[in-house]
Short mmCIF file of the C-alpha atoms (twelve columns), coordinates in Angstrom:
data_MODEL
# 
_entry.id   MODEL 
# 
loop_
_atom_site.group_PDB 
_atom_site.id 
_atom_site.type_symbol 
_atom_site.label_atom_id 
_atom_site.label_alt_id 
_atom_site.label_comp_id 
_atom_site.label_asym_id 
_atom_site.label_seq_id 
_atom_site.Cartn_x 
_atom_site.Cartn_y 
_atom_site.Cartn_z 
_atom_site.pdbx_PDB_model_num 
ATOM 1   C CA . MET A 1   12.000  -14.431 -5.605  1 
ATOM 2   C CA . PRO A 2   11.473  -13.088 -2.033  1 
ATOM 3   C CA . ILE A 3   14.643  -12.535 -0.082  1 
ATOM 4   C CA . ILE A 4   13.194  -14.479 2.911   1 
ATOM 5   C CA . SER A 5   12.153  -18.148 2.444   1 
ATOM 6   C CA . GLU A 6   8.467   -18.964 2.060   1 
ATOM 7   C CA . LEU A 7   6.893   -21.059 4.829   1 
ATOM 8   C CA . LYS A 8   5.175   -24.297 3.753   1 
ATOM 9   C CA . ARG A 9   1.677   -24.991 5.076   1 
ATOM 10  C CA . SER A 10  3.011   -27.903 7.097   1 
ATOM 11  C CA . GLN A 11  5.416   -25.585 8.829   1 
ATOM 12  C CA . VAL A 12  2.601   -23.168 9.994   1 
ATOM 13  C CA . THR A 13  1.440   -23.727 13.604  1 
ATOM 14  C CA . ASP A 14  -0.492  -20.506 14.226  1 
ATOM 15  C CA . PRO A 15  -4.268  -21.202 13.682  1 
ATOM 16  C CA . LYS A 16  -5.009  -17.667 12.351  1 
ATOM 17  C CA . THR A 17  -2.248  -17.979 9.822   1 
ATOM 18  C CA . LEU A 18  -3.523  -21.381 8.705   1 
ATOM 19  C CA . ALA A 19  -7.026  -19.894 8.314   1 
ATOM 20  C CA . ARG A 20  -5.532  -17.158 6.089   1 
ATOM 21  C CA . PHE A 21  -3.674  -19.794 4.034   1 
ATOM 22  C CA . GLN A 22  -6.968  -21.582 3.534   1 
ATOM 23  C CA . GLN A 23  -8.724  -18.421 2.489   1 
ATOM 24  C CA . MET A 24  -6.042  -17.338 0.034   1 
ATOM 25  C CA . PHE A 25  -4.839  -20.708 -1.393  1 
ATOM 26  C CA . GLY A 26  -7.640  -23.182 -0.698  1 
ATOM 27  C CA . ASP A 27  -6.193  -26.691 -0.218  1 
ATOM 28  C CA . ARG A 28  -3.125  -26.081 -2.371  1 
ATOM 29  C CA . GLU A 29  0.425   -25.969 -0.972  1 
ATOM 30  C CA . PRO A 30  1.265   -22.329 -1.904  1 
ATOM 31  C CA . THR A 31  5.037   -22.907 -2.107  1 
ATOM 32  C CA . VAL A 32  4.500   -25.566 -4.765  1 
ATOM 33  C CA . GLU A 33  1.339   -24.190 -6.443  1 
ATOM 34  C CA . PRO A 34  1.516   -20.381 -5.906  1 
ATOM 35  C CA . GLY A 35  -1.331  -18.076 -6.700  1 
ATOM 36  C CA . THR A 36  -4.098  -16.434 -4.715  1 
ATOM 37  C CA . VAL A 37  -7.710  -15.731 -5.436  1 
ATOM 38  C CA . ASN A 38  -6.700  -12.210 -6.256  1 
ATOM 39  C CA . GLY A 39  -4.250  -13.213 -8.968  1 
ATOM 40  C CA . THR A 40  -1.043  -12.528 -7.060  1 
ATOM 41  C CA . ARG A 41  1.728   -14.989 -6.327  1 
ATOM 42  C CA . GLY A 42  0.871   -14.994 -2.629  1 
ATOM 43  C CA . ASN A 43  4.347   -14.789 -1.083  1 
ATOM 44  C CA . LEU A 44  3.165   -11.840 0.997   1 
ATOM 45  C CA . TRP A 45  1.434   -14.410 3.105   1 
ATOM 46  C CA . THR A 46  3.967   -17.257 2.919   1 
ATOM 47  C CA . VAL A 47  6.814   -14.958 4.007   1 
ATOM 48  C CA . THR A 48  4.880   -13.022 6.609   1 
ATOM 49  C CA . ALA A 49  3.782   -16.353 8.021   1 
ATOM 50  C CA . HIS A 50  7.334   -16.708 9.618   1 
ATOM 51  C CA . SER A 51  6.039   -14.254 12.342  1 
ATOM 52  C CA . PRO A 52  2.535   -14.753 13.766  1 
ATOM 53  C CA . ALA A 53  2.914   -11.277 15.393  1 
ATOM 54  C CA . ALA A 54  3.668   -9.621  11.976  1 
ATOM 55  C CA . MET A 55  0.719   -11.603 10.450  1 
ATOM 56  C CA . GLU A 56  -1.465  -10.128 13.158  1 
ATOM 57  C CA . ILE A 57  -0.437  -6.627  12.173  1 
ATOM 58  C CA . LEU A 58  -1.301  -7.461  8.574   1 
ATOM 59  C CA . GLU A 59  -4.695  -8.775  9.499   1 
ATOM 60  C CA . THR A 60  -5.400  -5.812  11.713  1 
ATOM 61  C CA . SER A 61  -4.484  -3.470  8.867   1 
ATOM 62  C CA . ILE A 62  -7.054  -5.175  6.608   1 
ATOM 63  C CA . ALA A 63  -9.658  -4.925  9.334   1 
ATOM 64  C CA . ILE A 64  -9.058  -1.188  9.774   1 
ATOM 65  C CA . MET A 65  -9.145  -0.724  5.949   1 
ATOM 66  C CA . LEU A 66  -12.453 -2.586  5.575   1 
ATOM 67  C CA . LYS A 67  -14.223 -0.661  8.337   1 
ATOM 68  C CA . GLY A 68  -16.720 1.763   6.817   1 
ATOM 69  C CA . ASP A 69  -18.574 3.082   9.856   1 
ATOM 70  C CA . VAL A 70  -16.041 5.633   11.035  1 
ATOM 71  C CA . LEU A 71  -14.469 6.930   7.880   1 
ATOM 72  C CA . THR A 72  -15.658 6.358   4.332   1 
ATOM 73  C CA . ARG A 73  -13.803 3.713   2.275   1 
ATOM 74  C CA . VAL A 74  -13.347 6.321   -0.472  1 
ATOM 75  C CA . HIS A 75  -11.329 8.554   1.760   1 
ATOM 76  C CA . LYS A 76  -9.248  5.649   3.072   1 
ATOM 77  C CA . GLU A 77  -8.457  4.320   -0.373  1 
ATOM 78  C CA . LEU A 78  -7.558  7.715   -1.773  1 
ATOM 79  C CA . ALA A 79  -5.065  8.090   1.061   1 
ATOM 80  C CA . ILE A 80  -3.719  4.506   0.670   1 
ATOM 81  C CA . VAL A 81  -3.318  4.769   -3.117  1 
ATOM 82  C CA . ARG A 82  -1.493  8.087   -2.876  1 
ATOM 83  C CA . THR A 83  0.735   6.689   -0.035  1 
ATOM 84  C CA . THR A 84  1.644   3.602   -1.991  1 
ATOM 85  C CA . TRP A 85  2.454   5.665   -5.010  1 
ATOM 86  C CA . ASN A 86  4.728   7.929   -2.937  1 
ATOM 87  C CA . ILE A 87  6.534   4.953   -1.390  1 
ATOM 88  C CA . GLY A 88  6.936   3.331   -4.834  1 
ATOM 89  C CA . SER A 89  5.488   -0.078  -4.137  1 
ATOM 90  C CA . GLN A 90  4.273   -1.774  -7.345  1 
ATOM 91  C CA . PHE A 91  2.349   -4.314  -5.330  1 
ATOM 92  C CA . THR A 92  0.426   -2.136  -2.863  1 
ATOM 93  C CA . PHE A 93  -0.321  0.529   -5.474  1 
ATOM 94  C CA . SER A 94  -1.529  -2.032  -7.988  1 
ATOM 95  C CA . GLN A 95  -3.786  -3.775  -5.475  1 
ATOM 96  C CA . HIS A 96  -5.259  -0.635  -3.930  1 
ATOM 97  C CA . ILE A 97  -6.010  1.216   -7.118  1 
ATOM 98  C CA . LYS A 98  -8.289  -1.682  -7.893  1 
ATOM 99  C CA . VAL A 99  -9.843  -1.500  -4.415  1 
ATOM 100 C CA . ALA A 100 -10.382 2.235   -4.831  1 
ATOM 101 C CA . ARG A 101 -12.361 1.707   -7.983  1 
ATOM 102 C CA . ASP A 102 -14.401 -1.007  -6.211  1 
ATOM 103 C CA . VAL A 103 -15.472 1.356   -3.372  1 
ATOM 104 C CA . GLY A 104 -16.469 4.252   -5.583  1 
ATOM 105 C CA . VAL A 105 -13.406 6.128   -6.748  1 
ATOM 106 C CA . THR A 106 -13.980 6.720   -10.491 1 
ATOM 107 C CA . ALA A 107 -11.501 5.301   -13.009 1 
ATOM 108 C CA . GLU A 108 -10.561 8.895   -13.920 1 
ATOM 109 C CA . GLN A 109 -9.923  9.817   -10.301 1 
ATOM 110 C CA . ALA A 110 -7.879  6.664   -9.730  1 
ATOM 111 C CA . GLN A 111 -5.557  7.668   -12.569 1 
ATOM 112 C CA . ALA A 112 -5.392  11.287  -11.361 1 
ATOM 113 C CA . ILE A 113 -4.232  10.397  -7.875  1 
ATOM 114 C CA . ARG A 114 -0.671  10.409  -9.151  1 
ATOM 115 C CA . SER A 115 -0.837  14.105  -9.899  1 
ATOM 116 C CA . TRP A 116 -3.936  15.114  -7.838  1 
ATOM 117 C CA . GLN A 117 -2.556  18.610  -7.215  1 
ATOM 118 C CA . THR A 118 -3.239  19.626  -10.827 1 
ATOM 119 C CA . SER A 119 -6.519  17.608  -11.167 1 
ATOM 120 C CA . GLU A 120 -10.017 19.082  -10.921 1 
ATOM 121 C CA . LEU A 121 -11.610 15.658  -10.226 1 
ATOM 122 C CA . PHE A 122 -11.415 15.858  -6.437  1 
ATOM 123 C CA . ASP A 123 -13.577 17.809  -4.130  1 
ATOM 124 C CA . PRO A 124 -12.011 19.944  -1.310  1 
ATOM 125 C CA . VAL A 125 -12.228 17.216  1.336   1 
ATOM 126 C CA . GLU A 126 -10.695 14.628  -0.936  1 
ATOM 127 C CA . ARG A 127 -7.898  16.990  -1.759  1 
ATOM 128 C CA . LEU A 128 -7.375  17.488  1.966   1 
ATOM 129 C CA . VAL A 129 -7.081  13.728  2.461   1 
ATOM 130 C CA . LEU A 130 -4.653  13.451  -0.444  1 
ATOM 131 C CA . ALA A 131 -2.485  16.311  0.971   1 
ATOM 132 C CA . TYR A 132 -2.523  14.673  4.448   1 
ATOM 133 C CA . ALA A 133 -1.320  11.399  2.792   1 
ATOM 134 C CA . ASP A 134 1.500   13.366  1.172   1 
ATOM 135 C CA . ASP A 135 2.450   14.947  4.498   1 
ATOM 136 C CA . MET A 136 2.770   11.558  6.103   1 
ATOM 137 C CA . SER A 137 4.228   9.440   3.317   1 
ATOM 138 C CA . ALA A 138 6.352   11.984  1.413   1 
ATOM 139 C CA . HIS A 139 7.334   14.420  4.224   1 
ATOM 140 C CA . GLY A 140 8.011   12.135  7.198   1 
ATOM 141 C CA . GLY A 141 4.789   12.853  8.991   1 
ATOM 142 C CA . ARG A 142 5.330   16.550  9.481   1 
ATOM 143 C CA . VAL A 143 1.757   17.932  9.042   1 
ATOM 144 C CA . PRO A 144 1.366   21.715  8.790   1 
ATOM 145 C CA . ASP A 145 -0.761  23.274  11.439  1 
ATOM 146 C CA . GLU A 146 -3.158  24.664  8.926   1 
ATOM 147 C CA . ARG A 147 -3.711  21.236  7.450   1 
ATOM 148 C CA . MET A 148 -4.497  19.741  10.784  1 
ATOM 149 C CA . ARG A 149 -6.883  22.580  11.560  1 
ATOM 150 C CA . ALA A 150 -8.678  21.872  8.257   1 
ATOM 151 C CA . MET A 151 -8.680  18.151  9.041   1 
ATOM 152 C CA . ARG A 152 -10.401 18.777  12.357  1 
ATOM 153 C CA . THR A 153 -12.978 20.961  10.661  1 
ATOM 154 C CA . HIS A 154 -14.050 18.130  8.358   1 
ATOM 155 C CA . PHE A 155 -13.332 14.984  10.414  1 
ATOM 156 C CA . THR A 156 -13.833 13.903  14.040  1 
ATOM 157 C CA . ASP A 157 -10.792 13.000  16.170  1 
ATOM 158 C CA . GLU A 158 -11.726 9.318   15.808  1 
ATOM 159 C CA . GLN A 159 -11.788 9.649   11.976  1 
ATOM 160 C CA . ILE A 160 -8.422  11.423  11.904  1 
ATOM 161 C CA . VAL A 161 -6.809  8.751   14.120  1 
ATOM 162 C CA . GLU A 162 -8.128  5.966   11.819  1 
ATOM 163 C CA . LEU A 163 -7.035  7.689   8.671   1 
ATOM 164 C CA . THR A 164 -3.612  8.370   10.195  1 
ATOM 165 C CA . TYR A 165 -3.189  4.682   11.050  1 
ATOM 166 C CA . CYS A 166 -4.403  3.576   7.620   1 
ATOM 167 C CA . ILE A 167 -1.719  5.726   5.971   1 
ATOM 168 C CA . SER A 168 0.969   4.660   8.413   1 
ATOM 169 C CA . LEU A 169 0.162   0.949   7.981   1 
ATOM 170 C CA . TRP A 170 0.370   1.165   4.237   1 
ATOM 171 C CA . ILE A 171 3.669   2.957   4.492   1 
ATOM 172 C CA . LEU A 172 4.833   -0.026  6.531   1 
ATOM 173 C CA . HIS A 173 3.422   -2.591  4.031   1 
ATOM 174 C CA . SER A 174 4.792   -0.728  1.014   1 
ATOM 175 C CA . VAL A 175 8.301   -0.434  2.409   1 
ATOM 176 C CA . ASN A 176 8.214   -4.116  3.620   1 
ATOM 177 C CA . CYS A 177 7.213   -5.395  0.203   1 
ATOM 178 C CA . ARG A 178 10.019  -3.434  -1.396  1 
ATOM 179 C CA . ALA A 179 12.538  -4.574  1.171   1 
ATOM 180 C CA . LEU A 180 11.671  -8.299  0.975   1 
ATOM 181 C CA . ARG A 181 10.834  -8.237  -2.777  1 
ATOM 182 C CA . LEU A 182 7.330   -9.579  -2.234  1 
ATOM 183 C CA . GLU A 183 4.749   -9.989  -4.975  1 
ATOM 184 C CA . TRP A 184 5.014   -7.357  -7.744  1 
ATOM 185 C CA . ASP A 185 7.860   -5.676  -5.861  1 
ATOM 186 C CA . ASP A 186 10.244  -8.499  -6.828  1 
ATOM 187 C CA . ARG A 187 11.892  -6.294  -9.442  1 
ATOM 188 C CA . ASP A 188 15.054  -4.323  -9.938  1 
ATOM 189 C CA . ASP A 189 15.084  -0.562  -9.262  1 
ATOM 190 C CA . PRO A 190 13.904  1.243   -12.407 1 
ATOM 191 C CA . ILE A 191 16.368  4.119   -12.006 1 
ATOM 192 C CA . VAL A 192 19.883  3.011   -12.825 1 
ATOM 193 C CA . GLU A 193 22.875  4.558   -14.499 1 
ATOM 194 C CA . VAL A 194 22.967  4.145   -18.286 1 
ATOM 195 C CA . PRO A 195 26.504  3.421   -19.392 1 
ATOM 196 C CA . LEU A 196 28.243  5.590   -21.951 1 
ATOM 197 C CA . PRO A 197 28.741  4.098   -25.451 1 
ATOM 198 C CA . ALA A 198 32.102  2.457   -25.950 1 
ATOM 199 C CA . GLY A 199 34.872  4.912   -26.741 1 
ATOM 200 C CA . TYR A 200 33.062  7.979   -25.275 1 
ATOM 201 C CA . ALA A 201 34.319  9.980   -22.285 1 
ATOM 202 C CA . TRP A 202 32.235  11.738  -19.806 1 
ATOM 203 C CA . THR A 203 32.121  15.517  -20.322 1 
ATOM 204 C CA . PRO A 204 30.630  17.511  -17.377 1 
ATOM 205 C CA . GLY A 205 27.658  19.726  -18.257 1 
ATOM 206 C CA . THR A 206 26.485  17.724  -21.271 1 
# 
């Protein structure tokens, strides 16, 4: 269950949030009958609904992602999938690897994003986008000068700004889902200490 309580439809006063509830849940009360049109539980929306300002950020993120006139959807989704993989969000990764396939990323490419550095499935510009996503999501945003020079060779300033915000926003969403245990991120950490068998003592170096 999410760490934060879910907001009932009757508790929502923001018109934009109510419109999103209608789109995702129809006429159902999502806290009683969970489930969205996309097959998820839907608590991303019922928890975020506590803050109309946060909901606005979420809606703006989706709008930026869906835009296709400035930067191609393929480049955006390659960056988003790689970012969500780096952050370790089961929910955002699972959702966006599906979106990536829908917008033209092949099934083979989608699977290879996890280890793109050793894959031959991506062209030079796609590799540049994936490296830029790594710089931002795995290295704290420190982008090497040569990478930015290459980015400015292939993309306009407007495209770079839009791609940068796409990556940053999905860092935000991925971290938030993990922190609040939303959707598929309601799970224990997979890396835990395995106890020694009874009667055994720990021996350093073994």
